[in-house]
mmCIF file of N, CA, C and O and ligand atoms in Angstrom:
data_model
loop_
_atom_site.group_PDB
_atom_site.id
_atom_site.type_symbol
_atom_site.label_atom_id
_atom_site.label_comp_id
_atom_site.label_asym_id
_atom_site.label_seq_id
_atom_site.Cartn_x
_atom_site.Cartn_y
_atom_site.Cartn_z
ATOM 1 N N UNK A 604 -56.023 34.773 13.026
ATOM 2 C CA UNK A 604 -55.404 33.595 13.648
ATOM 3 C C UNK A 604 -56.163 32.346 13.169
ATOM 4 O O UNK A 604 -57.124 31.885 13.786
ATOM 5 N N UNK A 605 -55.642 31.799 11.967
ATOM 6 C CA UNK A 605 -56.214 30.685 11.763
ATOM 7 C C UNK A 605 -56.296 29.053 12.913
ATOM 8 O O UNK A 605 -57.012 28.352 13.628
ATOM 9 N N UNK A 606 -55.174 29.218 12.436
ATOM 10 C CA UNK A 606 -54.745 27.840 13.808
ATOM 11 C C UNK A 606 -54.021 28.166 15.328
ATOM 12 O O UNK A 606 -52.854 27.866 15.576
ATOM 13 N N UNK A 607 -55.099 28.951 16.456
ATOM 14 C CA UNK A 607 -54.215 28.845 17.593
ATOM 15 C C UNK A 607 -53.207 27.952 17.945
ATOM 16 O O UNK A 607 -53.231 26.724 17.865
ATOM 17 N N UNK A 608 -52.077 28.881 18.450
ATOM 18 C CA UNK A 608 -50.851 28.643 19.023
ATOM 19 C C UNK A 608 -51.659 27.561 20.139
ATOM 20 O O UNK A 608 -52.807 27.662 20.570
ATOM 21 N N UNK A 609 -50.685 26.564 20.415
ATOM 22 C CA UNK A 609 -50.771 25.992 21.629
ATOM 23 C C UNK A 609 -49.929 25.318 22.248
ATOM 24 O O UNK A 609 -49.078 24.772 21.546
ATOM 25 N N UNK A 610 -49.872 25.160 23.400
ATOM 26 C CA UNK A 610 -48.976 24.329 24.766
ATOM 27 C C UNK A 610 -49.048 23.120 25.058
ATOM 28 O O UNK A 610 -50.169 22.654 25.265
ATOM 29 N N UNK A 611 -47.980 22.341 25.149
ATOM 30 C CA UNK A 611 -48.189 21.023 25.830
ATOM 31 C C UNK A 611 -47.606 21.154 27.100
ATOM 32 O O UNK A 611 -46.439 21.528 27.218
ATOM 33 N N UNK A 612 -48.267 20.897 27.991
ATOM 34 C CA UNK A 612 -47.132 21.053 29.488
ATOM 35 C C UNK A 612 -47.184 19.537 29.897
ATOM 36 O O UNK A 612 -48.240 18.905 29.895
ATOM 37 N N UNK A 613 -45.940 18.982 30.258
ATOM 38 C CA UNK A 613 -45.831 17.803 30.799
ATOM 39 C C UNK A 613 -45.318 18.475 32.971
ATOM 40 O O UNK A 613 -44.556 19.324 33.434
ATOM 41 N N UNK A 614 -46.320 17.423 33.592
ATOM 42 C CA UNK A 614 -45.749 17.824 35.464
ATOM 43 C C UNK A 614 -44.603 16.565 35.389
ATOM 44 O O UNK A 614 -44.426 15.477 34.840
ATOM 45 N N UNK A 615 -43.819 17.700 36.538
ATOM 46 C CA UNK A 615 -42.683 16.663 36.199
ATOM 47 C C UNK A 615 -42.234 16.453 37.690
ATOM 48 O O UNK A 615 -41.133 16.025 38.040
ATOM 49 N N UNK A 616 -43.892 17.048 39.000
ATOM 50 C CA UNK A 616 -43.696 16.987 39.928
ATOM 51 C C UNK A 616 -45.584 16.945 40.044
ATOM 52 O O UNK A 616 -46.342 17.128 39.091
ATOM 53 N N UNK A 617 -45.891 16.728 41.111
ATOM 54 C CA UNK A 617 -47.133 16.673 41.511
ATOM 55 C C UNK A 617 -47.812 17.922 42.399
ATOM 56 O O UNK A 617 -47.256 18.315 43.425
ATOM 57 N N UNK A 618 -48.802 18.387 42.016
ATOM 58 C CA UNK A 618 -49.643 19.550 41.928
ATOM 59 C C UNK A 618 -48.606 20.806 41.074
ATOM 60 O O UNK A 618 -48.416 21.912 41.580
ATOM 61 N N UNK A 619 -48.342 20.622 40.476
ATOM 62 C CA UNK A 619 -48.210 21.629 39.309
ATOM 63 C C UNK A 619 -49.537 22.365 38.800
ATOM 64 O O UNK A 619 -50.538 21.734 38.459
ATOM 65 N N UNK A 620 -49.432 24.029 38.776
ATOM 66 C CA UNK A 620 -50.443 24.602 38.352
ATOM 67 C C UNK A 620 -50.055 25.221 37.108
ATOM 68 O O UNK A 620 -49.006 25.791 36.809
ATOM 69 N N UNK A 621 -51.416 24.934 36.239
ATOM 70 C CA UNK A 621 -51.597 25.581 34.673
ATOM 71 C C UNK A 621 -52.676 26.918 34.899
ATOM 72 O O UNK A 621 -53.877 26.658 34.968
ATOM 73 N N UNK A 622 -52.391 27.805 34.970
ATOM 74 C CA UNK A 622 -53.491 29.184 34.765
ATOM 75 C C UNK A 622 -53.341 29.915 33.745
ATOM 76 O O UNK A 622 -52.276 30.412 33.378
ATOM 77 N N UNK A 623 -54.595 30.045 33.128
ATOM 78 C CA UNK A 623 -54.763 30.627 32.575
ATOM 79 C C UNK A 623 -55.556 32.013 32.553
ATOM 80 O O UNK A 623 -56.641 32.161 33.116
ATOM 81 N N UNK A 624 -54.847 33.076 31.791
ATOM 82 C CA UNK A 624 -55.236 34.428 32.226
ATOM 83 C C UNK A 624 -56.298 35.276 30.910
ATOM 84 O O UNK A 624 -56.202 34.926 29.733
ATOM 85 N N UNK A 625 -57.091 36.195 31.274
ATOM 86 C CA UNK A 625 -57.804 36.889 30.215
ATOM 87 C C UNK A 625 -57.264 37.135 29.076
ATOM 88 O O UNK A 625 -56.094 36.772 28.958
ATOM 89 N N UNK A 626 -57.922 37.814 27.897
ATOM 90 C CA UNK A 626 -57.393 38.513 27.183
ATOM 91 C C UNK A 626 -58.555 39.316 27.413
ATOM 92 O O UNK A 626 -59.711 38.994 27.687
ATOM 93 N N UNK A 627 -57.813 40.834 27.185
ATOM 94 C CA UNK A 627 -58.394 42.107 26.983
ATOM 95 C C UNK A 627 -57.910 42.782 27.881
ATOM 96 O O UNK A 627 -56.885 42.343 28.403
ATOM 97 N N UNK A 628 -58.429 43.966 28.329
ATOM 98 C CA UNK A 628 -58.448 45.501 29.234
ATOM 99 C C UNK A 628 -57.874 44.628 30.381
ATOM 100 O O UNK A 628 -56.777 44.921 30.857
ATOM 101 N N UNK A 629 -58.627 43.495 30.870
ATOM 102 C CA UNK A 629 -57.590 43.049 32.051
ATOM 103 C C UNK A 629 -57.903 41.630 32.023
ATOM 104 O O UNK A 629 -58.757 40.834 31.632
ATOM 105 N N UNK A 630 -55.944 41.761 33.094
ATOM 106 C CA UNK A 630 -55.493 40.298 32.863
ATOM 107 C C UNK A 630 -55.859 39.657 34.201
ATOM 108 O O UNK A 630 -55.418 39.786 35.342
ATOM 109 N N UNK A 631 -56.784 38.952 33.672
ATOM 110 C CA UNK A 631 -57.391 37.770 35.533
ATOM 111 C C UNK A 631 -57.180 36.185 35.136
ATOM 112 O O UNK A 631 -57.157 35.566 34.072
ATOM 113 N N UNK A 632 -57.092 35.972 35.995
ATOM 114 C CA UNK A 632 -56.745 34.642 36.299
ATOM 115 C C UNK A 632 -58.339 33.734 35.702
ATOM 116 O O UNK A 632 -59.310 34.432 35.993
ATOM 117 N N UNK A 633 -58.601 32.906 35.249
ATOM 118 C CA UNK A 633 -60.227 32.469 34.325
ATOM 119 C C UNK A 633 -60.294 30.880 34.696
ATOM 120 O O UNK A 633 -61.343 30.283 34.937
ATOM 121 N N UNK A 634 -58.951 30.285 34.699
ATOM 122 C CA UNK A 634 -58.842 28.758 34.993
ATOM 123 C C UNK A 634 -57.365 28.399 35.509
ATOM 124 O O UNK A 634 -56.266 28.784 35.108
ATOM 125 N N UNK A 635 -57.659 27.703 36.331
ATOM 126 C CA UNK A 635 -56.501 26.667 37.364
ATOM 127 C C UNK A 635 -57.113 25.431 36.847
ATOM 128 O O UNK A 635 -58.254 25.075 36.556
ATOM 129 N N UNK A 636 -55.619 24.766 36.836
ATOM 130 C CA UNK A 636 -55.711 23.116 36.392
ATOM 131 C C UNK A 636 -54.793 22.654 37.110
ATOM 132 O O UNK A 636 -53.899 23.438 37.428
ATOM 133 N N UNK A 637 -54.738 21.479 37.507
ATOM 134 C CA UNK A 637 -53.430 20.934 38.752
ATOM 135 C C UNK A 637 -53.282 19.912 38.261
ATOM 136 O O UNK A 637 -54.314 19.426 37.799
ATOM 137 N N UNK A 638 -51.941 19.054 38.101
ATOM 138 C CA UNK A 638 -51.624 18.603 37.246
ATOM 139 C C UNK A 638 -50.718 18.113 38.496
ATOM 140 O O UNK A 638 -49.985 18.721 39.276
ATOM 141 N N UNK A 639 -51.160 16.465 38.323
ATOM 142 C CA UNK A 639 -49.816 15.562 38.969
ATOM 143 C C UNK A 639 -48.790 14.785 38.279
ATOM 144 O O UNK A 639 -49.157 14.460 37.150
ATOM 145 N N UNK A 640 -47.233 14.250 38.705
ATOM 146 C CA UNK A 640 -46.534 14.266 38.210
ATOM 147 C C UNK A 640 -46.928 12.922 36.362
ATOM 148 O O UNK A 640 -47.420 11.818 36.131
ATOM 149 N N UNK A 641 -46.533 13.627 35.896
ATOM 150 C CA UNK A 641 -46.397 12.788 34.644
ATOM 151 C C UNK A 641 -48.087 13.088 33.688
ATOM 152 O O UNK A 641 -48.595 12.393 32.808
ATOM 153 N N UNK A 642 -48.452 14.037 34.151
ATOM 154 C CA UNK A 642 -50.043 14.071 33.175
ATOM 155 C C UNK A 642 -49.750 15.231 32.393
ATOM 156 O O UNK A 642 -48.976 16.060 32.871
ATOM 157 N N UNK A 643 -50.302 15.435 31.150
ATOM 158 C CA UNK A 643 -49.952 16.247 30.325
ATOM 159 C C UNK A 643 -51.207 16.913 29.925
ATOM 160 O O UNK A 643 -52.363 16.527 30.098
ATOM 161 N N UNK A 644 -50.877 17.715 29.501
ATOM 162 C CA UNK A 644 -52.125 19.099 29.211
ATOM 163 C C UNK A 644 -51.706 19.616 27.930
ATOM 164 O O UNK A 644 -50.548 19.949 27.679
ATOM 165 N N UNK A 645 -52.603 19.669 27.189
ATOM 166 C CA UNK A 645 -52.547 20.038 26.229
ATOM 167 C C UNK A 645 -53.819 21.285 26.171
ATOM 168 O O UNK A 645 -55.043 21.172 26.239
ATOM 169 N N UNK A 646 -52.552 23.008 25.948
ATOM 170 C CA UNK A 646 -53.874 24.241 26.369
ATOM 171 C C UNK A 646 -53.630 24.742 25.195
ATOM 172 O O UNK A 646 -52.491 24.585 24.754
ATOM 173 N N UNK A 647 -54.394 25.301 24.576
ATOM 174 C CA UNK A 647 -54.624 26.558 23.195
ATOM 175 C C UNK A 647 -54.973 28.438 23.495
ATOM 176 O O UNK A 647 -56.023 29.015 23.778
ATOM 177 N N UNK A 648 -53.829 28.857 23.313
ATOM 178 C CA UNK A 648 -54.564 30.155 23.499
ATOM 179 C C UNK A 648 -55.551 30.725 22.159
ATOM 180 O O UNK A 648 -55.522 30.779 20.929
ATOM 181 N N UNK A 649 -56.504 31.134 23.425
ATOM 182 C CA UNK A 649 -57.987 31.632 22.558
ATOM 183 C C UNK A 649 -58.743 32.569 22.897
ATOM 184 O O UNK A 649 -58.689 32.820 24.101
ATOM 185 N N UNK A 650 -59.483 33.235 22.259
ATOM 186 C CA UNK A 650 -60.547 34.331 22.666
ATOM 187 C C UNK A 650 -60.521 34.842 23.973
ATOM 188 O O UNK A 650 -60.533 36.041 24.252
ATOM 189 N N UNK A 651 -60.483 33.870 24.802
ATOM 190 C CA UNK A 651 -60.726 33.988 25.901
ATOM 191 C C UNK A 651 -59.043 34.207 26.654
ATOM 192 O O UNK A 651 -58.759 35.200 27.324
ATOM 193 N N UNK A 652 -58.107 33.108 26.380
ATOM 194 C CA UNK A 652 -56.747 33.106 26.834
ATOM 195 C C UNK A 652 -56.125 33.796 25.982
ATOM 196 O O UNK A 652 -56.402 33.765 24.783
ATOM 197 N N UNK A 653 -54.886 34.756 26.665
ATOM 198 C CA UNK A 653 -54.059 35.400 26.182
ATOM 199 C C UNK A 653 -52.813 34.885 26.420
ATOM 200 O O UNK A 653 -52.037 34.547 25.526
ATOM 201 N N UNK A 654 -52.505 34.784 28.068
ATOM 202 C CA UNK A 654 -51.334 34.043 28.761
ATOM 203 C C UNK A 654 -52.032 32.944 29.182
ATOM 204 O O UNK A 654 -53.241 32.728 29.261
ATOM 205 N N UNK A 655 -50.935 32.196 29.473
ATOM 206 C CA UNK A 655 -50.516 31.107 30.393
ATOM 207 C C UNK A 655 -49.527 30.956 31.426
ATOM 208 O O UNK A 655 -48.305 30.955 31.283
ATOM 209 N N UNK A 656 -50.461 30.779 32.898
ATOM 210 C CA UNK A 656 -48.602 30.924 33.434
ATOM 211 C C UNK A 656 -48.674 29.525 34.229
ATOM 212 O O UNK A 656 -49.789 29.020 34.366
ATOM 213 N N UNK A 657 -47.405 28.790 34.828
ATOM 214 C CA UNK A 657 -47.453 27.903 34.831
ATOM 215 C C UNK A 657 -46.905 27.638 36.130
ATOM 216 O O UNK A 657 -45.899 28.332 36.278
ATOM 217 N N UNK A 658 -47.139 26.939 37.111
ATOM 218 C CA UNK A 658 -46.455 27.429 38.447
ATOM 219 C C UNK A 658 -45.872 25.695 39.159
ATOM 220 O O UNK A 658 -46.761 24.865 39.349
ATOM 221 N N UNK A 659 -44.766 25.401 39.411
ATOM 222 C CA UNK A 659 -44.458 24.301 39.328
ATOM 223 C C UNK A 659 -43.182 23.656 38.801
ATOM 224 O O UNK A 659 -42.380 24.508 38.419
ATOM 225 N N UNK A 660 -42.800 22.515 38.680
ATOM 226 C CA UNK A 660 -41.835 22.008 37.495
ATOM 227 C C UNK A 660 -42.409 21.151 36.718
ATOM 228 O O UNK A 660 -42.933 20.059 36.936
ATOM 229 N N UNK A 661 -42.245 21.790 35.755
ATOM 230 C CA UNK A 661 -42.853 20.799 34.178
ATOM 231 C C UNK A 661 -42.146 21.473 32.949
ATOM 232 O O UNK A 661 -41.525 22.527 32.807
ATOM 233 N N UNK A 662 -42.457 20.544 32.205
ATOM 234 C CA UNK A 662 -41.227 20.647 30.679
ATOM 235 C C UNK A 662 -42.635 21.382 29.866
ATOM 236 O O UNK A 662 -43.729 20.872 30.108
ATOM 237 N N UNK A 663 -42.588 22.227 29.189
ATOM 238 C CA UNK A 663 -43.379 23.084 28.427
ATOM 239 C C UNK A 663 -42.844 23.068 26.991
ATOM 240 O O UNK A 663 -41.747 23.498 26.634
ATOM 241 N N UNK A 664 -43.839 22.473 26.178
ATOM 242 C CA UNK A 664 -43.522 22.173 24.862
ATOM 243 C C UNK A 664 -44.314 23.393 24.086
ATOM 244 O O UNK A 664 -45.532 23.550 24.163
ATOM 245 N N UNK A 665 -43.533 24.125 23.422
ATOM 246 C CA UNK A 665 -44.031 25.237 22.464
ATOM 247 C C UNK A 665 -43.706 25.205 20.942
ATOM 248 O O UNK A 665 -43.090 24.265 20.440
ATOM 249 N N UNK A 666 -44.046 26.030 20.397
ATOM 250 C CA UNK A 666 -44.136 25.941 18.799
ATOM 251 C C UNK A 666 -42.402 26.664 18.901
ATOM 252 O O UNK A 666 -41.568 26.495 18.011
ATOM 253 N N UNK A 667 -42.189 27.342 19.980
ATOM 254 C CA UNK A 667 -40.543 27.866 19.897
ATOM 255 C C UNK A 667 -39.714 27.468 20.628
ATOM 256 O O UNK A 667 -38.952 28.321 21.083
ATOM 257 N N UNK A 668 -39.516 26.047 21.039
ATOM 258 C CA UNK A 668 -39.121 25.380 22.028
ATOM 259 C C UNK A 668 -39.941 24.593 22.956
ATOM 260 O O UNK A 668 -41.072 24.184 23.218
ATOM 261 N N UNK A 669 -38.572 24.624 23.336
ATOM 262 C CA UNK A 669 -39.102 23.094 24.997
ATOM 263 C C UNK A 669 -39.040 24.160 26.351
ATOM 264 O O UNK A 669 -38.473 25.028 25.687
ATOM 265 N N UNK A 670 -39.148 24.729 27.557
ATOM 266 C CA UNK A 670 -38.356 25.124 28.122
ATOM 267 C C UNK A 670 -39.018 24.339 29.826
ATOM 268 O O UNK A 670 -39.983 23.622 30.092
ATOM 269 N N UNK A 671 -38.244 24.764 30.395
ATOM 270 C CA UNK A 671 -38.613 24.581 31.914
ATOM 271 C C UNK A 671 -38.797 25.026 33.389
ATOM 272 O O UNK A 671 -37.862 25.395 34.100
ATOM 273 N N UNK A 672 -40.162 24.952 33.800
ATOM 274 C CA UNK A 672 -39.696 25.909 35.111
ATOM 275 C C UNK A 672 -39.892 24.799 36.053
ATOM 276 O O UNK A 672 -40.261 23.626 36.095
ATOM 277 N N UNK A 673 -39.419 25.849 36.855
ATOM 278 C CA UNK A 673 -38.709 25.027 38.113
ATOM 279 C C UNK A 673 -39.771 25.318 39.540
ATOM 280 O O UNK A 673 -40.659 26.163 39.663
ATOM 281 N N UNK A 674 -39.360 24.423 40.379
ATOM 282 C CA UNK A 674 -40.250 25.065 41.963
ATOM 283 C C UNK A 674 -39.397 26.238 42.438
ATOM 284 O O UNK A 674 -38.204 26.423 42.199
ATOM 285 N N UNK A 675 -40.167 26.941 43.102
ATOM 286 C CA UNK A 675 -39.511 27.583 44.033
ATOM 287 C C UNK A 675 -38.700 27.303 44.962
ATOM 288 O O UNK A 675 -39.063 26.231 45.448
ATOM 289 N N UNK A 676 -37.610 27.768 45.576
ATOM 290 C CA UNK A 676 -37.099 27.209 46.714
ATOM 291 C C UNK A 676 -37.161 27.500 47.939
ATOM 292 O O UNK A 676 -36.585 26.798 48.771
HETATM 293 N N1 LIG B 592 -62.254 27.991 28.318
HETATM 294 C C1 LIG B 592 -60.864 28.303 28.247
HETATM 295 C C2 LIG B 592 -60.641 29.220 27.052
HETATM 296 O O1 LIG B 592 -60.995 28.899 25.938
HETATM 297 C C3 LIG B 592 -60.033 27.058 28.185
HETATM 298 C C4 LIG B 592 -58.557 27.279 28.038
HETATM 299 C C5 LIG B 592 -57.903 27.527 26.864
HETATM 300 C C6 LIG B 592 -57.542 27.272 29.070
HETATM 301 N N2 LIG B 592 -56.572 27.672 27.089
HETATM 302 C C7 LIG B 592 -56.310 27.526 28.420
HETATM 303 C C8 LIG B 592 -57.549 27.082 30.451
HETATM 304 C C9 LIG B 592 -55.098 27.613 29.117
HETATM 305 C C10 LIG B 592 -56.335 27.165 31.133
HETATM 306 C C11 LIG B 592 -55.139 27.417 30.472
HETATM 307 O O2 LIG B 592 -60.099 30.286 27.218
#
């Protein structure tokens, strides 16, 4: 992996969570980031990150799209 893949997440609501999870034998949770409306994050998966999950509404910019999640209802 020369150049990690990486994420831009834009909040498109306030306290939006960015976690990020292990890589290896197991998948744990390593970092929470909270993110109010309109701040952007820019994450890289690495050594350490495998996933990203994203909990909230924000527009998620990827190398294979845009996509979006939503709040719960
Ligand atoms: N120290 C973390 C790591 O390198 C930082 C990090 C990278 C991160 N990508 C992330 C934190 C995605 C949260 C979400 O693994």
């Amino acid at each position: 992996m020369t150049q990690p893949d990486y994420l831009v997440i834009k909040a498109k609501k306030d306290g939006v969570n960015v976690i990020g999870l292990t890589r290896g034998n197991d998948t744990k949770f390593h970092h929470t980031e909270k993110l109010d409306r309109g701040e952007v994050m820019i994450a890289q998966f690495t050594e350490h990150t495998s996933a990203i999950k994203i909990r909230g509404e924000a527009e998620i910019h990827t190398a294979h799209g845009i996509v979006s999640s939503e709040e719960k209802e």
